[in-house]
Coordinates of C-alpha atoms and ligand atoms in Angstrom, one line a residue:
X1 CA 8.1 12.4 -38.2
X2 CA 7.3 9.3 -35.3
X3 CA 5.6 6.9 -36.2
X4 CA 2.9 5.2 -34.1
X5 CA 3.5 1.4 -33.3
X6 CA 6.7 1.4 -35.0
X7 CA 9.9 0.1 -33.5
X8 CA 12.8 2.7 -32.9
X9 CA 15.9 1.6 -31.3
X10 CA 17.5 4.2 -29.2
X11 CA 19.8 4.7 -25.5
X12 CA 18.1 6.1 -22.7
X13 CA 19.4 9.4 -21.3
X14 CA 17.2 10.7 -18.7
X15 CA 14.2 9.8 -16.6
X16 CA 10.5 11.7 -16.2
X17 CA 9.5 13.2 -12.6
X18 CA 7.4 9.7 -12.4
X19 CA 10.5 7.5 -12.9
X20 CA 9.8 6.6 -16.8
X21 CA 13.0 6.5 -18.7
X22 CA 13.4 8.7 -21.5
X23 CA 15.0 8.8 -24.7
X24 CA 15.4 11.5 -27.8
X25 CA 14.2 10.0 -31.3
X26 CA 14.7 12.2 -34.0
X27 CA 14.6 15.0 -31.2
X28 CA 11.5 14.0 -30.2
X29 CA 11.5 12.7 -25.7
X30 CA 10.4 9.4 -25.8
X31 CA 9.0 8.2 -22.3
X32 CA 9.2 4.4 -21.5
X33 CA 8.3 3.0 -18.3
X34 CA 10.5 0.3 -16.9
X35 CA 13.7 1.5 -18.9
X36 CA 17.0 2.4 -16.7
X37 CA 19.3 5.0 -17.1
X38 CA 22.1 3.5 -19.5
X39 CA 19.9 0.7 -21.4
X40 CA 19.7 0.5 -25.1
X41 CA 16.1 -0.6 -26.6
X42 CA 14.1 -1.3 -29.1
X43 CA 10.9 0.8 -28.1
X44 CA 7.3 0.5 -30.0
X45 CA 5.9 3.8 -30.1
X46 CA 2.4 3.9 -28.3
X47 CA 1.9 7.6 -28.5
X48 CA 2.8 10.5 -30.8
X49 CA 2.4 13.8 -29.8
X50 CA 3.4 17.0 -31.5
X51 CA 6.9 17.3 -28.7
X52 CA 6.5 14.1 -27.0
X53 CA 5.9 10.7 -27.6
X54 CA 5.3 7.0 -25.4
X55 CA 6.5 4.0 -25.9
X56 CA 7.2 0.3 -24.6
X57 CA 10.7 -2.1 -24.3
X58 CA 10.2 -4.3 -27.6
X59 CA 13.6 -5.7 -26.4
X60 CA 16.8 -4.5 -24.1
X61 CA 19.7 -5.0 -25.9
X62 CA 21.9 -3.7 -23.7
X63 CA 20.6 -4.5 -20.0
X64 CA 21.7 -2.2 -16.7
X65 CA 23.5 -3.5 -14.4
X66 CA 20.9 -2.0 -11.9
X67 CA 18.0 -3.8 -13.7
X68 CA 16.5 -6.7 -11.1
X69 CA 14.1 -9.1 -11.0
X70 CA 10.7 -7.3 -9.7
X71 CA 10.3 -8.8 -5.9
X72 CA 6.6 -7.6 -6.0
X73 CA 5.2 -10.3 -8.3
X74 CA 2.4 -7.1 -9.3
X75 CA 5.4 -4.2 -9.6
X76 CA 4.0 -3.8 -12.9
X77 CA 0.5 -3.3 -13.0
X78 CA 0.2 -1.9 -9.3
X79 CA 0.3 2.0 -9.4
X80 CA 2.1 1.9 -6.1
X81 CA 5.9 1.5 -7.1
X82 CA 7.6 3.2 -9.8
X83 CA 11.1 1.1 -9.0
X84 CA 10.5 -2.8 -8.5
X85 CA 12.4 -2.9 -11.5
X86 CA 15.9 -1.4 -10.9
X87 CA 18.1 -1.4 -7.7
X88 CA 18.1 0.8 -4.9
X89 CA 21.8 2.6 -5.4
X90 CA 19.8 3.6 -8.7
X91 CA 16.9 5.0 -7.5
X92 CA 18.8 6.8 -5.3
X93 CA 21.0 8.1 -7.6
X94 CA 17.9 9.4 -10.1
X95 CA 16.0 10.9 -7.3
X96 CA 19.1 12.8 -6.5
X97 CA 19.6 13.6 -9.7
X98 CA 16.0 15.0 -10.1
X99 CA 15.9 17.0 -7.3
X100 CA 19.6 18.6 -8.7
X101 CA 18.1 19.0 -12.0
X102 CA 14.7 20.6 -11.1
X103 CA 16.7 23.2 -8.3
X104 CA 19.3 24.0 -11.3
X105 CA 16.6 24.6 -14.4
X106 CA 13.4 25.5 -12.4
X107 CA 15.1 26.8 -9.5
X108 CA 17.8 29.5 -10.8
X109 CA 20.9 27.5 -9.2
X110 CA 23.8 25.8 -10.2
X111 CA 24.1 23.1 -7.5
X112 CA 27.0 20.0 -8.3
X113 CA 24.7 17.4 -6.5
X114 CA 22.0 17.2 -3.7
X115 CA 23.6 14.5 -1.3
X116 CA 20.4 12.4 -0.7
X117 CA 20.3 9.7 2.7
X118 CA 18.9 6.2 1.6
X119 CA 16.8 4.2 3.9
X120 CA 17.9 1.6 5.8
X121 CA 15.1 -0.6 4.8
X122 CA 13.0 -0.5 1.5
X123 CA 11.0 -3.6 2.7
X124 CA 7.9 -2.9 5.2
X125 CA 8.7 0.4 5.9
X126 CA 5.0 2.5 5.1
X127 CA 3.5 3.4 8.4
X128 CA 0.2 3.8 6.5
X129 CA -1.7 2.0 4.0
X130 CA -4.8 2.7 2.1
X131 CA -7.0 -0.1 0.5
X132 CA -9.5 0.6 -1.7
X133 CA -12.5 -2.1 -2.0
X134 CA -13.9 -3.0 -5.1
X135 CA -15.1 -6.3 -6.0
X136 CA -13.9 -9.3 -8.2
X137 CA -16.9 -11.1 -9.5
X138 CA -19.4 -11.5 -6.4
X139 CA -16.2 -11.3 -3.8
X140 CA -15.1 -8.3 -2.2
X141 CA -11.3 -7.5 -2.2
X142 CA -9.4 -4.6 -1.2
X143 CA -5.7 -3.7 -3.1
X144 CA -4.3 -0.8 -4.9
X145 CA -5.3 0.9 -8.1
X146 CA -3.8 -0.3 -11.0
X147 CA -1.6 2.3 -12.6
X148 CA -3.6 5.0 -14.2
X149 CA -6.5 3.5 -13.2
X150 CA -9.4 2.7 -10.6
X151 CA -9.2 -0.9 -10.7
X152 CA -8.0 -2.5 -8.3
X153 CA -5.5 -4.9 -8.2
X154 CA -4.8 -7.3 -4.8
X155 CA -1.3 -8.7 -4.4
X156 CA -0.9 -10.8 -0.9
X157 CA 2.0 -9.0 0.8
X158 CA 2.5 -5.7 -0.6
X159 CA 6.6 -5.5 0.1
X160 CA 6.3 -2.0 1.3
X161 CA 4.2 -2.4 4.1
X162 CA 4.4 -4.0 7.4
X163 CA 2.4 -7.5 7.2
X164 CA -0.3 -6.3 10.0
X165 CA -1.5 -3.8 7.6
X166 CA -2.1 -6.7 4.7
X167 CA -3.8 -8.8 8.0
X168 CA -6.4 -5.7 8.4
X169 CA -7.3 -6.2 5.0
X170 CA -8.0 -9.5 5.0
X171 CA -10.0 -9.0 8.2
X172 CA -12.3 -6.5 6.9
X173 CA -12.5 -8.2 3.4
X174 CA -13.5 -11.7 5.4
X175 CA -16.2 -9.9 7.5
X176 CA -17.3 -8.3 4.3
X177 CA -18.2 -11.2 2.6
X178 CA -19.4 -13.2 5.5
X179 CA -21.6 -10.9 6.5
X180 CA -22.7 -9.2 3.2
X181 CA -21.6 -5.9 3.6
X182 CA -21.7 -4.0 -0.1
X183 CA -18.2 -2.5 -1.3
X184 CA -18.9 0.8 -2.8
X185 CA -19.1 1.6 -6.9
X186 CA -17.5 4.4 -8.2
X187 CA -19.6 4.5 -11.5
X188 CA -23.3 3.7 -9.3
X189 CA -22.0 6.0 -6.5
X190 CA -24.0 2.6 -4.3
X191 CA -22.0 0.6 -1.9
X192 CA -20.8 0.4 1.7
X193 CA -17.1 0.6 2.0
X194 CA -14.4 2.4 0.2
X195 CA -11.3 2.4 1.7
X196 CA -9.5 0.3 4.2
X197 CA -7.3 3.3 5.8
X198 CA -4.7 1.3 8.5
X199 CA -1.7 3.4 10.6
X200 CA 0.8 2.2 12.6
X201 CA 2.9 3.6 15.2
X202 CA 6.2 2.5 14.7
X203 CA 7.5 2.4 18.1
X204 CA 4.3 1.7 20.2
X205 CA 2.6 -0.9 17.4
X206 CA -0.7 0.1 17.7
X207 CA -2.9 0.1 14.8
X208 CA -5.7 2.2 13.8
X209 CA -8.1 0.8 11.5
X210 CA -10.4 3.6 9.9
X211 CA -13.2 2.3 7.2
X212 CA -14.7 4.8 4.5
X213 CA -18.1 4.6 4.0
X214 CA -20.3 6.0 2.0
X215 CA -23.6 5.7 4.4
X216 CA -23.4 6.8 8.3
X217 CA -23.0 3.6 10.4
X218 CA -22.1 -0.1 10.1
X219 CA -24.8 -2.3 10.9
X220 CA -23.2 -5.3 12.5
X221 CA -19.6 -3.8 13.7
X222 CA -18.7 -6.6 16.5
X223 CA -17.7 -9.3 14.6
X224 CA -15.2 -6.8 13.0
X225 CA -13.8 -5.7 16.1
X226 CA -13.4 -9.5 17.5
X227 CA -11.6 -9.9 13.9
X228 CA -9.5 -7.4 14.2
X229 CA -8.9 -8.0 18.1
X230 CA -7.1 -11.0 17.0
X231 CA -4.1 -8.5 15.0
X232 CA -1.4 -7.6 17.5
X233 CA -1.5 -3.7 18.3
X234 CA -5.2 -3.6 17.4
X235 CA -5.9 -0.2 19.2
X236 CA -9.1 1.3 17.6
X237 CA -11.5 1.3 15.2
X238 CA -12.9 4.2 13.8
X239 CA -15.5 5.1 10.9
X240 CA -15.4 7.9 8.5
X241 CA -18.0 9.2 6.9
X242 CA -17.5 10.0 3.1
X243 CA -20.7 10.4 0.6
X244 CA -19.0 12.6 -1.7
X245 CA -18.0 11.6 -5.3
X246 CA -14.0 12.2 -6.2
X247 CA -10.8 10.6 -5.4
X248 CA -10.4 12.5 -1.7
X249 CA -10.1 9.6 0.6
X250 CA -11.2 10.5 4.0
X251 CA -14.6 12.1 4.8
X252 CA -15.0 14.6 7.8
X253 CA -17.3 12.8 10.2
X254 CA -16.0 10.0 12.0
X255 CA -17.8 7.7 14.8
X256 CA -15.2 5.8 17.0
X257 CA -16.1 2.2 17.3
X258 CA -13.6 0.7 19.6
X259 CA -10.8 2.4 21.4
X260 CA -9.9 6.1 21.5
X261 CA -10.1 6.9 18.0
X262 CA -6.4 7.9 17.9
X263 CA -3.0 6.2 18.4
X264 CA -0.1 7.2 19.8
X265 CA 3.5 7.0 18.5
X266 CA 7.0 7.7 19.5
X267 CA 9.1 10.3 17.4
X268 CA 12.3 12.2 18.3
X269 CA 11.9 11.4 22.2
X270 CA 8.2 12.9 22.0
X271 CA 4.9 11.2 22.0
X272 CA 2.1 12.2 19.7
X273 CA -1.5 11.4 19.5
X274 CA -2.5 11.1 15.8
X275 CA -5.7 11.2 14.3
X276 CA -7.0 9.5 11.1
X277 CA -6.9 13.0 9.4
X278 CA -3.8 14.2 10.7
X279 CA -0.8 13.9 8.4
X280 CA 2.6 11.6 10.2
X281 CA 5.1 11.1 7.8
X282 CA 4.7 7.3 6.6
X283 CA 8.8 6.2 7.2
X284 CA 9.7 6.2 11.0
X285 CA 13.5 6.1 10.9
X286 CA 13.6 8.4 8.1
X287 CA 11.6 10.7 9.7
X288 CA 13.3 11.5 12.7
X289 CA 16.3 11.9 10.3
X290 CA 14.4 14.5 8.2
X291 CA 13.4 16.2 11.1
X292 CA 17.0 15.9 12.8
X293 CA 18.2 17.8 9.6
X294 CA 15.5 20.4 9.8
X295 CA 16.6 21.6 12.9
X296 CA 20.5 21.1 12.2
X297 CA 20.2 23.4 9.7
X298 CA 17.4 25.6 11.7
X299 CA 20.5 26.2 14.4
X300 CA 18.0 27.7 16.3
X301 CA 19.5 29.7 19.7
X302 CA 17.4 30.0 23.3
X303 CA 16.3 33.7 22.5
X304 CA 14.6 32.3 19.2
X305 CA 11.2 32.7 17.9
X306 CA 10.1 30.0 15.1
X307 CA 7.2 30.1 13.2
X308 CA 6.7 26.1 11.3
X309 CA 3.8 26.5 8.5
X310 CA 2.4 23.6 7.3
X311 CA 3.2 22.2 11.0
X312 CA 0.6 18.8 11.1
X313 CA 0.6 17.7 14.7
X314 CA 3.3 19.4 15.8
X315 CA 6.4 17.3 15.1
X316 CA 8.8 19.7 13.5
X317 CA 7.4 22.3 16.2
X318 CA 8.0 20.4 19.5
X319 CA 11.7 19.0 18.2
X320 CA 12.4 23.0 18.0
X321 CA 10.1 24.2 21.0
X322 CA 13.0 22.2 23.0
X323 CA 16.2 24.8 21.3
X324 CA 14.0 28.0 20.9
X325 CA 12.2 30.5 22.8
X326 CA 8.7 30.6 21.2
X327 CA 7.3 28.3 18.2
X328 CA 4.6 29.2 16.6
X329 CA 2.4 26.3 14.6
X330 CA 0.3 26.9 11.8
X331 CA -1.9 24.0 9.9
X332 CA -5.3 23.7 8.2
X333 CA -6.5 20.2 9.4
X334 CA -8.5 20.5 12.5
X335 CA -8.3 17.2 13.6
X336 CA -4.1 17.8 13.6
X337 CA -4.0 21.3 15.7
X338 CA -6.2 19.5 18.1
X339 CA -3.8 16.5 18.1
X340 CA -0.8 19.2 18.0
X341 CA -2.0 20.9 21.2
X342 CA -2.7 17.3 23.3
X343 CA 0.8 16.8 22.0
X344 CA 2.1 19.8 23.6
X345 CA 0.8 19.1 26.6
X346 CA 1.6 15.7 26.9
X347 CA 5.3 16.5 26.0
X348 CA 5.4 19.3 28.8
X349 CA 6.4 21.8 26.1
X350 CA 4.6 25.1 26.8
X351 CA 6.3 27.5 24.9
X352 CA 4.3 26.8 21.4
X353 CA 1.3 27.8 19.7
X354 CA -1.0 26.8 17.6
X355 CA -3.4 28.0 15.3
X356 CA -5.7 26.4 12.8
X357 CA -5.7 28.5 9.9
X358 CA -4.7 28.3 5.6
X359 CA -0.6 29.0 5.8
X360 CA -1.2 32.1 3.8
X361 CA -3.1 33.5 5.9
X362 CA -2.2 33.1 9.0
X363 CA 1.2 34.3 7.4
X364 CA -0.3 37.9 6.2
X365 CA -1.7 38.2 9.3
X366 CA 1.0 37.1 11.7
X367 CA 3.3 39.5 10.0
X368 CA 0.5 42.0 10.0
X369 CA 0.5 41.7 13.6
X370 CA 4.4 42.4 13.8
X371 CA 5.6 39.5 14.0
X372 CA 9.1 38.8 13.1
X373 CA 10.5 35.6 13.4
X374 CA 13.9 34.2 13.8
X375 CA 13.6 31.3 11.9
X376 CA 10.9 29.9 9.7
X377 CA 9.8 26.2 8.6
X378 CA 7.4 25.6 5.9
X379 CA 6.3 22.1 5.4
X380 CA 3.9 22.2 2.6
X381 CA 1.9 20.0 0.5
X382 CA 2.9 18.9 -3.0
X383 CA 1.5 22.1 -4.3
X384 CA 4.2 24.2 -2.6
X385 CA 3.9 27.5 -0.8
X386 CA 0.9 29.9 -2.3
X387 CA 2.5 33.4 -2.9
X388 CA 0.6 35.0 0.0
X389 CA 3.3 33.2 2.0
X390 CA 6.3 33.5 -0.1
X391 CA 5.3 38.1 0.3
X392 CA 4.8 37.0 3.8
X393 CA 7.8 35.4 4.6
X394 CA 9.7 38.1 2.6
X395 CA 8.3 40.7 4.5
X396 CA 9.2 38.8 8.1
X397 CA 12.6 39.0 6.9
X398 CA 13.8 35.5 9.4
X399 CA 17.3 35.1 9.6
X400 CA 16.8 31.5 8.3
X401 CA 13.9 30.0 6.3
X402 CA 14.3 26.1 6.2
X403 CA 12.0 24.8 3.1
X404 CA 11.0 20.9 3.9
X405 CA 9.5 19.9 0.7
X406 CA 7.8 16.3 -1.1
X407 CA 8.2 17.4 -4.8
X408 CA 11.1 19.0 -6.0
X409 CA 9.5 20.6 -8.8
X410 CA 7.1 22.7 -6.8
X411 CA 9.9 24.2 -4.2
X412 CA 12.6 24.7 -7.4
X413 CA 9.3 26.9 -8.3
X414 CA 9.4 28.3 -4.7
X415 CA 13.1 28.8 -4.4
X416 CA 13.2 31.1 -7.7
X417 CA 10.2 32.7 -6.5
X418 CA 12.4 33.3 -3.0
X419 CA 15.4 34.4 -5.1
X420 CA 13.7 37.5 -6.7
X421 CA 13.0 38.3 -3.2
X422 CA 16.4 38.1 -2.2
X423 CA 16.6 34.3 -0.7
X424 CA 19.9 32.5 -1.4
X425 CA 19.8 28.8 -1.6
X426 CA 22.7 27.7 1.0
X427 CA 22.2 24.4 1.3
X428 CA 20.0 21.4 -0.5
X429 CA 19.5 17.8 0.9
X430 CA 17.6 15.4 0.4
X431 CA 16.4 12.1 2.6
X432 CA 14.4 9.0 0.8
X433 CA 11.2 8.9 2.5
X434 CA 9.4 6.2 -0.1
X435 CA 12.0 3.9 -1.1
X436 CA 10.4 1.7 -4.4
X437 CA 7.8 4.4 -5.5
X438 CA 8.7 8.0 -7.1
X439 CA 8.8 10.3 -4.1
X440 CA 11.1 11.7 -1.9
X441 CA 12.0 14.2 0.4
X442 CA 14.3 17.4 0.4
X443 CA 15.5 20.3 2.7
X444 CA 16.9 23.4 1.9
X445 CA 18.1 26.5 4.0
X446 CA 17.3 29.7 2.2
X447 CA 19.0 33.2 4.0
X448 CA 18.8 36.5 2.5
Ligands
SAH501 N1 5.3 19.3 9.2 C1 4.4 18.3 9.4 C2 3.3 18.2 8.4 C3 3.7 18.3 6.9 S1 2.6 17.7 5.7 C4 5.1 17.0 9.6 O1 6.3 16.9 9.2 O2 4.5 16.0 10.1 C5 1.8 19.2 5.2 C6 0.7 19.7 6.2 O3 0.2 20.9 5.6 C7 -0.5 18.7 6.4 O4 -0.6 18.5 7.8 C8 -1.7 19.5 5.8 O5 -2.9 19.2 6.5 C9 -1.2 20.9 5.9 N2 -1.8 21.9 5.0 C10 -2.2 21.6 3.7 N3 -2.6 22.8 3.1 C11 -2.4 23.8 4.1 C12 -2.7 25.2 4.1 N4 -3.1 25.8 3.0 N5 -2.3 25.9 5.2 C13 -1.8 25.2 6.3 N6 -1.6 23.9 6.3 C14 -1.9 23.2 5.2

C-alpha cells in the first residue's frame, strides 16, 4: 500500500497521453509531470488511488540527457506546453512512440514504429492564438489558463507564437483599460470580453483579430481599430457574439468591424478564404506536409471519385480535386462550407462538392444514394469517427480509406473498429503539428 506525501524513489519507464512520466511503485503507475523517459527520482506521492497514483520530482538523481532549461520562463504553470522541459529529439521520439503504442494495444496491430516528421521550427510557429481575459487586481490582462485551471496566467512572448499575435493582445488589453471596457467573470457570468481570438496567414500575413463578447456590440470600437492598424498585416476585425456559459470559445453571431471579416492564406499553391469559425490547421509548413502525405498515400487516378469527411474549408479536397475526377466535401461548420465553396471558385476547381452536413450523416445518406467512392478521407475531430460512418464507409467499400487523425487514441479505437470490418492498416505516419505541447498528427491508409 502508497502512501500519500511520502517519498518513493523509482526509474521512469513510460509517459501518459498528456506527456507526464510514469513510473511503477509497488505495481502501482505513478504519474509525474516534468519527468523524462530514463530519469531516476525521488517522487512525493500527491495522490493515491486504488490503480493509480500522482506524484512530484523531490529530487532527480539521475538527470536525462534530454532534460533542458525551460525557454518559456512560465512552461510550468502555463497549461499550453507539456515539453519546455525536455528536448525536441525526445518529444519526438515519445510522440512516436505513443502513437505505436496506442495503434499496437488499442488498435489490434503489431507496428515496429510510426516514422514521425519533426518541424522545422518549434519557435513561433501557431498560426492561431486564443487569449482569454481576466483581470489582475483592477487591470485587465489577457494569457493562457494555468494548467488545470481557469486562471490566467500572462507571460510576454509566448515562444510558440508569432510576436504579432502577443502585439494584438497588448493592443486590446491597452484599449481595455484606457477606455474601461469590463473583462468578463466566469463565476458572475458579468463582463465584456472573453477571448482575444488572433489568426494569421502564413504566407499573406494578414491578421484577423476576433473579440468574444458576452453582450452584442462594443461601444467605442475606433480607437481599437487605430490600435490595431498600427500591427503589420492588420486585416480585419471582427466581433463574436458569445452569452452562453461553458468553455466553447467562439459564439455564432459575429458583426465585422473593419475589413472583410475573413483572411486569406496560401496553402499547397491554393488560396483560401478563412473564417473565424472555420478550422486551418495552426502549423503552415507542416501542413502542407501533412496534406502532401494524404494525397501520396491517397494515389488518387483521373477517373477517381473522393469523398473527404471532416473536410473544413476545403484543403485536403482542392489538393485532390487537382488528381481526381470528382471530390466530394462534407463538414458541419457553416461558416467553413461557405468558405470551402468561395475557395473553389477562387481556385478554378469545379469538379468538387460541398455539403454542410454531421459526417455521419451525410455518410448513410451518400451511400444510400449509391454512391461509391474510390477513395475516402476522413479528417475528424479528437473524438474520432461516430460508428454511423465507420458502417458507412464499410458499406462504400473505397479502394483506399486514408484516416488523418489529432489523437492517436481515438483512431487506434477507429482502426480496430475498421479491422472487424475488414480494413487492414497498411501504412501509419505521423507529422508534428504542435511542437512543445502534447499533440500531434498521424495518417494512416487502411484497404480492405
Ligand atoms: N480536413 C480539414 C479540417 C479538419 S478538422 C483540414 O485539414 O483543414 C475537423 C473538421 O471537422 C472541422 O472543420 C470541424 O468543423 C469538422 N467537424 C466536426 N464535427 C463534425 C461532424 N460531426 N461532421 C462533419 N464535420 C465535423
Amino acid at each position: 500500500m502508497l502512501n500519500k506525501n511520502q517519498v518513493y524513489t523509482a526509474t521512469i519507464t513510460d509517459y501518459t497521453s498528456q506527456g507526464q512520466g510514469v513510473a511503477h511503485v509497488e505495481g502501482c503507475a505513478v504519474f509525474i509531470p516534468y519527468a523524462i523517459y530514463g530519469e531516476v527520482c525521488e517522487i512525493r506521492l500527491t495522490k493515491v488511488a486504488k490503480t493509480w497514483a500522482a506524484g512530484k520530482i523531490e529530487k532527480i538523481l539521475q538527470v536525462s540527457p534530454h532534460r533542458v532549461n525551460r525557454a518559456c520562463p512560465l512552461g510550468k504553470r502555463c497549461g499550453g506546453c507539456a515539453f519546455q522541459h525536455m528536448d525536441y529529439e525526445e518529444e519526438c521520439r515519445l510522440k512516436s512512440e505513443r502513437i505505436r503504442g496506442a495503434l499496437n494495444r488499442i488498435g489490434g496491430q503489431n507496428l515496429d514504429q510510426v516514422p514521425l516528421l519533426p518541424a522545422p521550427s518549434t519557435a513561433c510557429y501557431r498560426n492561431k492564438a486564443q487569449y482569454a481575459v481576466g483581470m489582475h487586481k483592477t487591470k485587465v490582462v489577457a494569457g493562457f489558463y494555468q494548467e488545470g485551471s481557469h486562471d490566467v496566467v500572462v507571460s510576454n512572448r509566448c515562444l510558440i507564437l508569432p510576436p504579432e499575435m502577443d502585439l494584438v493582445r497588448d493592443a486590446v488589453t491597452d484599449y481595455m483599460n484606457q477606455y474601461r471596457v469590463s473583462a468578463y467573470n466566469e463565476q458572475t457570468h458579468k463582463g465584456l470580453v472573453r477571448h482575444i481570438y488572433v489568426r494569421k496567414g502564413w504566407i499573406s500575413g494578414q491578421i484577423l483579430v476576433c473579440l468574444v463578447i458576452n453582450g452584442n456590440r462594443l461601444s467605442k470600437p475606433q480607437p481599437l481599430i487605430e490600435r490595431l492598424q498600427k500591427i503589420p498585416g492588420f486585416a480585419t476585425l471582427v466581433l463574436s457574439v458569445n452569452k452562453k456559459p461553458g468553455n466553447s470559445i467562439l459564439g455564432d453571431t459575429f458583426h465585422t468591424l473593419y475589413g472583410p471579416g475573413w483572411i486569406e492564406d496560401t496553402l499547397c499553391g491554393m488560396t483560401f478564404r478563412l473564417s473565424p469559425r472555420s478550422f486551418y490547421q495552426v502549423n503552415h509548413p507542416q501542413a502542407e506536409k501533412l496534406y502532401e502525405m494524404a494525397i501520396g498515400q491517397a494515389e488518387i487516378q483521373k477517373t477517381d471519385t473522393v469523398l473527404d469527411l471532416y473536410c473544413g474549408v476545403g484543403t485536403i479536397t482542392l489538393a485532390m480535386a487537382k488528381a481526381a475526377g470528382k471530390v466530394i466535401g462534407v463538414e458541419l461548420e457553416p461558416q467553413a462550407v461557405e468558405d470551402a465553396r468561395d475557395n473553389a471558385m477562387r481556385n478554378g476547381v469545379d469538379n468538387v462538392e460541398f455539403f454542410c452536413a454531421d459526417a455521419g450523416t451525410a455518410a448513410l445518406e451518400l451511400q444510400a444514394r449509391g454512391l461509391t467512392p474510390d477513395v475516402v478521407v476522413v479528417d475528424p475531430p479528437r473524438k474520432g469517427l461516430s460508428q454511423d460512418v465507420i458502417d458507412s464507409v464499410d458499406k462504400m467499400n473505397p479502394r483506399k480509406l486514408v484516416y488523418v487523425s489529432c489523437d492517436p487514441a481515438t483512431l487506434a479505437r477507429d482502426v480496430a473498429l475498421l479491422k472487424e470490418k475488414g480494413f487492414v492498416l497498411r501504412t501509419a505516419q505521423a507529422a508534428d503539428l504542435f511542437p512543445r505541447t502534447a499533440h500531434v498528427e498521424t495518417i494512416v491508409l487502411l484497404s480492405k
